[in-house]
Amino acid sequence: VQLQASGGGLVQVGGSLRLSCAASGLTLTTYTMGWFRQAPGKEREFVAAIRGGSHMTYYADSVKGRFTISRDNAKNTVNVQMNSLKPEDTAVYYCAALGGRPIMSTLKNGDSYEYWGQGTQVTVSS
C-alpha cells in the first residue's frame, strides 16, 4: 500500500491550496481516508476525513467552513481543498487510510490509521 500526498506549498494569508493523496494497493471506497497535520513543536492533529462507503465527511472545528475533503473514485485519490488559509494552518499535512467502519472518535484519532503518506508541507505567510 502506498499513499502519495502532494499539493503543498507556500501561500499568503487568505489564499488557497488543494492537497491530493493518491492511493495504490488499496481501494478508497473501502477505507476511511483522513488528513492530519503537524506543526513544529506541536502534536499531530486531525483535519478532515471521508468515509469509504459513503461521502460522509468530518472536519476539525478549526477548519470547518474553510476546508473541503472529497474523493475521486476513478482516480483513487482523496483531495482537500483549503481556502481562506491562515498562518496557523502552517504544518506538514499527511493523508492516512483506515479500514473497517470506524466510529467518529476512532476516525479522528491518528493512532487508529493503518497506512500513512509521506506528508506535504503547507506554509501560510502573513
PDB file of C-alpha atoms in Angstrom:
ATOM      1  CA  VAL A   1       0.000   0.000   0.000  1.00  0.00           C
ATOM      2  CA  GLN A   2       1.237   3.447  -0.875  1.00  0.00           C
ATOM      3  CA  LEU A   3      -0.228   6.860  -0.184  1.00  0.00           C
ATOM      4  CA  GLN A   4       1.366   9.757  -2.020  1.00  0.00           C
ATOM      5  CA  ALA A   5       0.474  13.233  -0.788  1.00  0.00           C
ATOM      6  CA  SER A   6       1.086  16.269  -2.952  1.00  0.00           C
ATOM      7  CA  GLY A   7      -0.018  19.846  -3.489  1.00  0.00           C
ATOM      8  CA  GLY A   8       1.605  21.632  -0.602  1.00  0.00           C
ATOM      9  CA  GLY A   9       3.424  24.909  -0.967  1.00  0.00           C
ATOM     10  CA  LEU A  10       3.802  28.486   0.153  1.00  0.00           C
ATOM     11  CA  VAL A  11       0.710  30.690   0.071  1.00  0.00           C
ATOM     12  CA  GLN A  12      -0.279  34.036   1.514  1.00  0.00           C
ATOM     13  CA  VAL A  13      -2.910  34.512   4.158  1.00  0.00           C
ATOM     14  CA  GLY A  14      -6.347  34.151   2.639  1.00  0.00           C
ATOM     15  CA  GLY A  15      -5.071  32.043  -0.222  1.00  0.00           C
ATOM     16  CA  SER A  16      -5.982  28.523  -1.269  1.00  0.00           C
ATOM     17  CA  LEU A  17      -4.281  25.211  -1.835  1.00  0.00           C
ATOM     18  CA  ARG A  18      -5.522  21.818  -2.932  1.00  0.00           C
ATOM     19  CA  LEU A  19      -3.858  18.745  -1.475  1.00  0.00           C
ATOM     20  CA  SER A  20      -4.161  15.371  -3.126  1.00  0.00           C
ATOM     21  CA  CYS A  21      -3.487  11.873  -1.868  1.00  0.00           C
ATOM     22  CA  ALA A  22      -3.030   9.188  -4.488  1.00  0.00           C
ATOM     23  CA  ALA A  23      -3.539   5.651  -3.232  1.00  0.00           C
ATOM     24  CA  SER A  24      -2.143   2.459  -4.655  1.00  0.00           C
ATOM     25  CA  GLY A  25      -2.621  -1.029  -3.307  1.00  0.00           C
ATOM     26  CA  LEU A  26      -5.997  -0.268  -1.782  1.00  0.00           C
ATOM     27  CA  THR A  27      -9.411   0.829  -2.966  1.00  0.00           C
ATOM     28  CA  LEU A  28     -10.507   4.075  -1.373  1.00  0.00           C
ATOM     29  CA  THR A  29     -14.170   3.110  -1.342  1.00  0.00           C
ATOM     30  CA  THR A  30     -13.373   0.518   1.321  1.00  0.00           C
ATOM     31  CA  TYR A  31     -11.297   2.812   3.532  1.00  0.00           C
ATOM     32  CA  THR A  32     -11.921   5.896   5.572  1.00  0.00           C
ATOM     33  CA  MET A  33      -9.384   8.466   4.419  1.00  0.00           C
ATOM     34  CA  GLY A  34      -8.139  11.097   6.774  1.00  0.00           C
ATOM     35  CA  TRP A  35      -5.958  14.163   6.652  1.00  0.00           C
ATOM     36  CA  PHE A  36      -3.872  15.121   9.640  1.00  0.00           C
ATOM     37  CA  ARG A  37      -1.319  17.847  10.184  1.00  0.00           C
ATOM     38  CA  GLN A  38       1.597  18.512  12.449  1.00  0.00           C
ATOM     39  CA  ALA A  39       3.143  21.906  13.068  1.00  0.00           C
ATOM     40  CA  PRO A  40       6.632  22.310  14.511  1.00  0.00           C
ATOM     41  CA  GLY A  41       6.633  21.685  18.240  1.00  0.00           C
ATOM     42  CA  LYS A  42       3.008  20.589  18.243  1.00  0.00           C
ATOM     43  CA  GLU A  43       1.250  17.265  18.289  1.00  0.00           C
ATOM     44  CA  ARG A  44      -0.367  15.797  15.232  1.00  0.00           C
ATOM     45  CA  GLU A  45      -3.979  16.863  14.865  1.00  0.00           C
ATOM     46  CA  PHE A  46      -6.970  15.696  12.908  1.00  0.00           C
ATOM     47  CA  VAL A  47      -8.020  17.865   9.969  1.00  0.00           C
ATOM     48  CA  ALA A  48     -10.684  16.033   7.965  1.00  0.00           C
ATOM     49  CA  ALA A  49     -11.905  12.579   6.989  1.00  0.00           C
ATOM     50  CA  ILE A  50     -14.225  10.977   4.479  1.00  0.00           C
ATOM     51  CA  ARG A  51     -15.794   7.562   4.842  1.00  0.00           C
ATOM     52  CA  GLY A  52     -15.104   4.864   2.291  1.00  0.00           C
ATOM     53  CA  GLY A  53     -18.592   3.508   1.858  1.00  0.00           C
ATOM     54  CA  SER A  54     -20.248   6.885   1.602  1.00  0.00           C
ATOM     55  CA  HIS A  55     -19.336  10.506   1.201  1.00  0.00           C
ATOM     56  CA  MET A  56     -19.831  11.355   4.841  1.00  0.00           C
ATOM     57  CA  THR A  57     -17.244  13.892   5.895  1.00  0.00           C
ATOM     58  CA  TYR A  58     -15.859  15.100   9.177  1.00  0.00           C
ATOM     59  CA  TYR A  59     -13.843  18.195   9.997  1.00  0.00           C
ATOM     60  CA  ALA A  60     -11.902  19.685  12.842  1.00  0.00           C
ATOM     61  CA  ASP A  61     -13.610  22.786  14.194  1.00  0.00           C
ATOM     62  CA  SER A  62     -10.568  24.838  13.245  1.00  0.00           C
ATOM     63  CA  VAL A  63     -11.033  24.130   9.520  1.00  0.00           C
ATOM     64  CA  LYS A  64     -14.792  23.739   9.231  1.00  0.00           C
ATOM     65  CA  GLY A  65     -16.184  26.009   6.554  1.00  0.00           C
ATOM     66  CA  ARG A  66     -12.754  26.565   5.001  1.00  0.00           C
ATOM     67  CA  PHE A  67     -11.598  23.062   4.043  1.00  0.00           C
ATOM     68  CA  THR A  68     -13.463  20.544   1.911  1.00  0.00           C
ATOM     69  CA  ILE A  69     -12.475  16.897   1.639  1.00  0.00           C
ATOM     70  CA  SER A  70     -13.542  14.856  -1.370  1.00  0.00           C
ATOM     71  CA  ARG A  71     -12.824  11.557  -3.033  1.00  0.00           C
ATOM     72  CA  ASP A  72     -12.339  10.738  -6.713  1.00  0.00           C
ATOM     73  CA  ASN A  73     -13.062   7.037  -7.040  1.00  0.00           C
ATOM     74  CA  ALA A  74     -11.999   6.872 -10.674  1.00  0.00           C
ATOM     75  CA  LYS A  75      -8.550   8.246  -9.863  1.00  0.00           C
ATOM     76  CA  ASN A  76      -8.353   6.604  -6.423  1.00  0.00           C
ATOM     77  CA  THR A  77      -7.433   9.920  -4.871  1.00  0.00           C
ATOM     78  CA  VAL A  78      -8.610  11.937  -1.909  1.00  0.00           C
ATOM     79  CA  ASN A  79      -8.357  15.699  -2.019  1.00  0.00           C
ATOM     80  CA  VAL A  80      -8.707  18.521   0.419  1.00  0.00           C
ATOM     81  CA  GLN A  81      -9.462  21.984  -0.857  1.00  0.00           C
ATOM     82  CA  MET A  82      -8.144  24.529   1.606  1.00  0.00           C
ATOM     83  CA  ASN A  83      -9.477  28.068   1.351  1.00  0.00           C
ATOM     84  CA  SER A  84      -9.065  31.192   3.455  1.00  0.00           C
ATOM     85  CA  LEU A  85      -5.779  29.878   4.765  1.00  0.00           C
ATOM     86  CA  LYS A  86      -4.389  31.257   7.997  1.00  0.00           C
ATOM     87  CA  PRO A  87      -0.853  31.267   9.425  1.00  0.00           C
ATOM     88  CA  GLU A  88      -1.980  28.680  11.983  1.00  0.00           C
ATOM     89  CA  ASP A  89      -2.677  26.262   9.114  1.00  0.00           C
ATOM     90  CA  THR A  90       1.076  26.033   8.529  1.00  0.00           C
ATOM     91  CA  ALA A  91       2.092  22.402   9.048  1.00  0.00           C
ATOM     92  CA  VAL A  92       3.088  19.201   7.354  1.00  0.00           C
ATOM     93  CA  TYR A  93      -0.090  17.547   6.109  1.00  0.00           C
ATOM     94  CA  TYR A  94      -0.446  13.778   5.977  1.00  0.00           C
ATOM     95  CA  CYS A  95      -3.064  11.554   4.432  1.00  0.00           C
ATOM     96  CA  ALA A  96      -3.904   8.235   6.027  1.00  0.00           C
ATOM     97  CA  ALA A  97      -6.157   5.229   5.459  1.00  0.00           C
ATOM     98  CA  LEU A  98      -8.283   3.304   7.933  1.00  0.00           C
ATOM     99  CA  GLY A  99     -10.208   0.143   7.094  1.00  0.00           C
ATOM    100  CA  GLY A 100     -13.486  -1.062   8.546  1.00  0.00           C
ATOM    101  CA  ARG A 101     -16.365   1.119   9.748  1.00  0.00           C
ATOM    102  CA  PRO A 102     -14.850   3.315  12.441  1.00  0.00           C
ATOM    103  CA  ILE A 103     -16.914   5.372  14.822  1.00  0.00           C
ATOM    104  CA  MET A 104     -16.327   9.107  14.801  1.00  0.00           C
ATOM    105  CA  SER A 105     -13.920   9.150  17.714  1.00  0.00           C
ATOM    106  CA  THR A 106     -11.824   6.460  16.056  1.00  0.00           C
ATOM    107  CA  LEU A 107     -11.553   8.156  12.680  1.00  0.00           C
ATOM    108  CA  LYS A 108     -10.432  11.373  14.352  1.00  0.00           C
ATOM    109  CA  ASN A 109      -7.622   9.538  16.138  1.00  0.00           C
ATOM    110  CA  GLY A 110      -4.476   9.257  14.086  1.00  0.00           C
ATOM    111  CA  ASP A 111      -3.287   6.258  16.062  1.00  0.00           C
ATOM    112  CA  SER A 112      -6.184   4.289  14.550  1.00  0.00           C
ATOM    113  CA  TYR A 113      -4.967   4.627  10.976  1.00  0.00           C
ATOM    114  CA  GLU A 114      -3.188   1.769   9.253  1.00  0.00           C
ATOM    115  CA  TYR A 115      -1.437   3.478   6.365  1.00  0.00           C
ATOM    116  CA  TRP A 116       0.206   6.885   6.051  1.00  0.00           C
ATOM    117  CA  GLY A 117       1.548   9.023   3.265  1.00  0.00           C
ATOM    118  CA  GLN A 118       4.839  10.863   3.456  1.00  0.00           C
ATOM    119  CA  GLY A 119       3.477  14.348   4.161  1.00  0.00           C
ATOM    120  CA  THR A 120       3.431  17.608   2.238  1.00  0.00           C
ATOM    121  CA  GLN A 121       4.428  20.989   3.652  1.00  0.00           C
ATOM    122  CA  VAL A 122       1.933  23.825   3.731  1.00  0.00           C
ATOM    123  CA  THR A 123       3.234  27.249   4.699  1.00  0.00           C
ATOM    124  CA  VAL A 124       0.937  30.236   5.047  1.00  0.00           C
ATOM    125  CA  SER A 125       2.747  33.555   5.213  1.00  0.00           C
ATOM    126  CA  SER A 126       1.310  36.684   6.750  1.00  0.00           C
TER     127      SER A 126
END
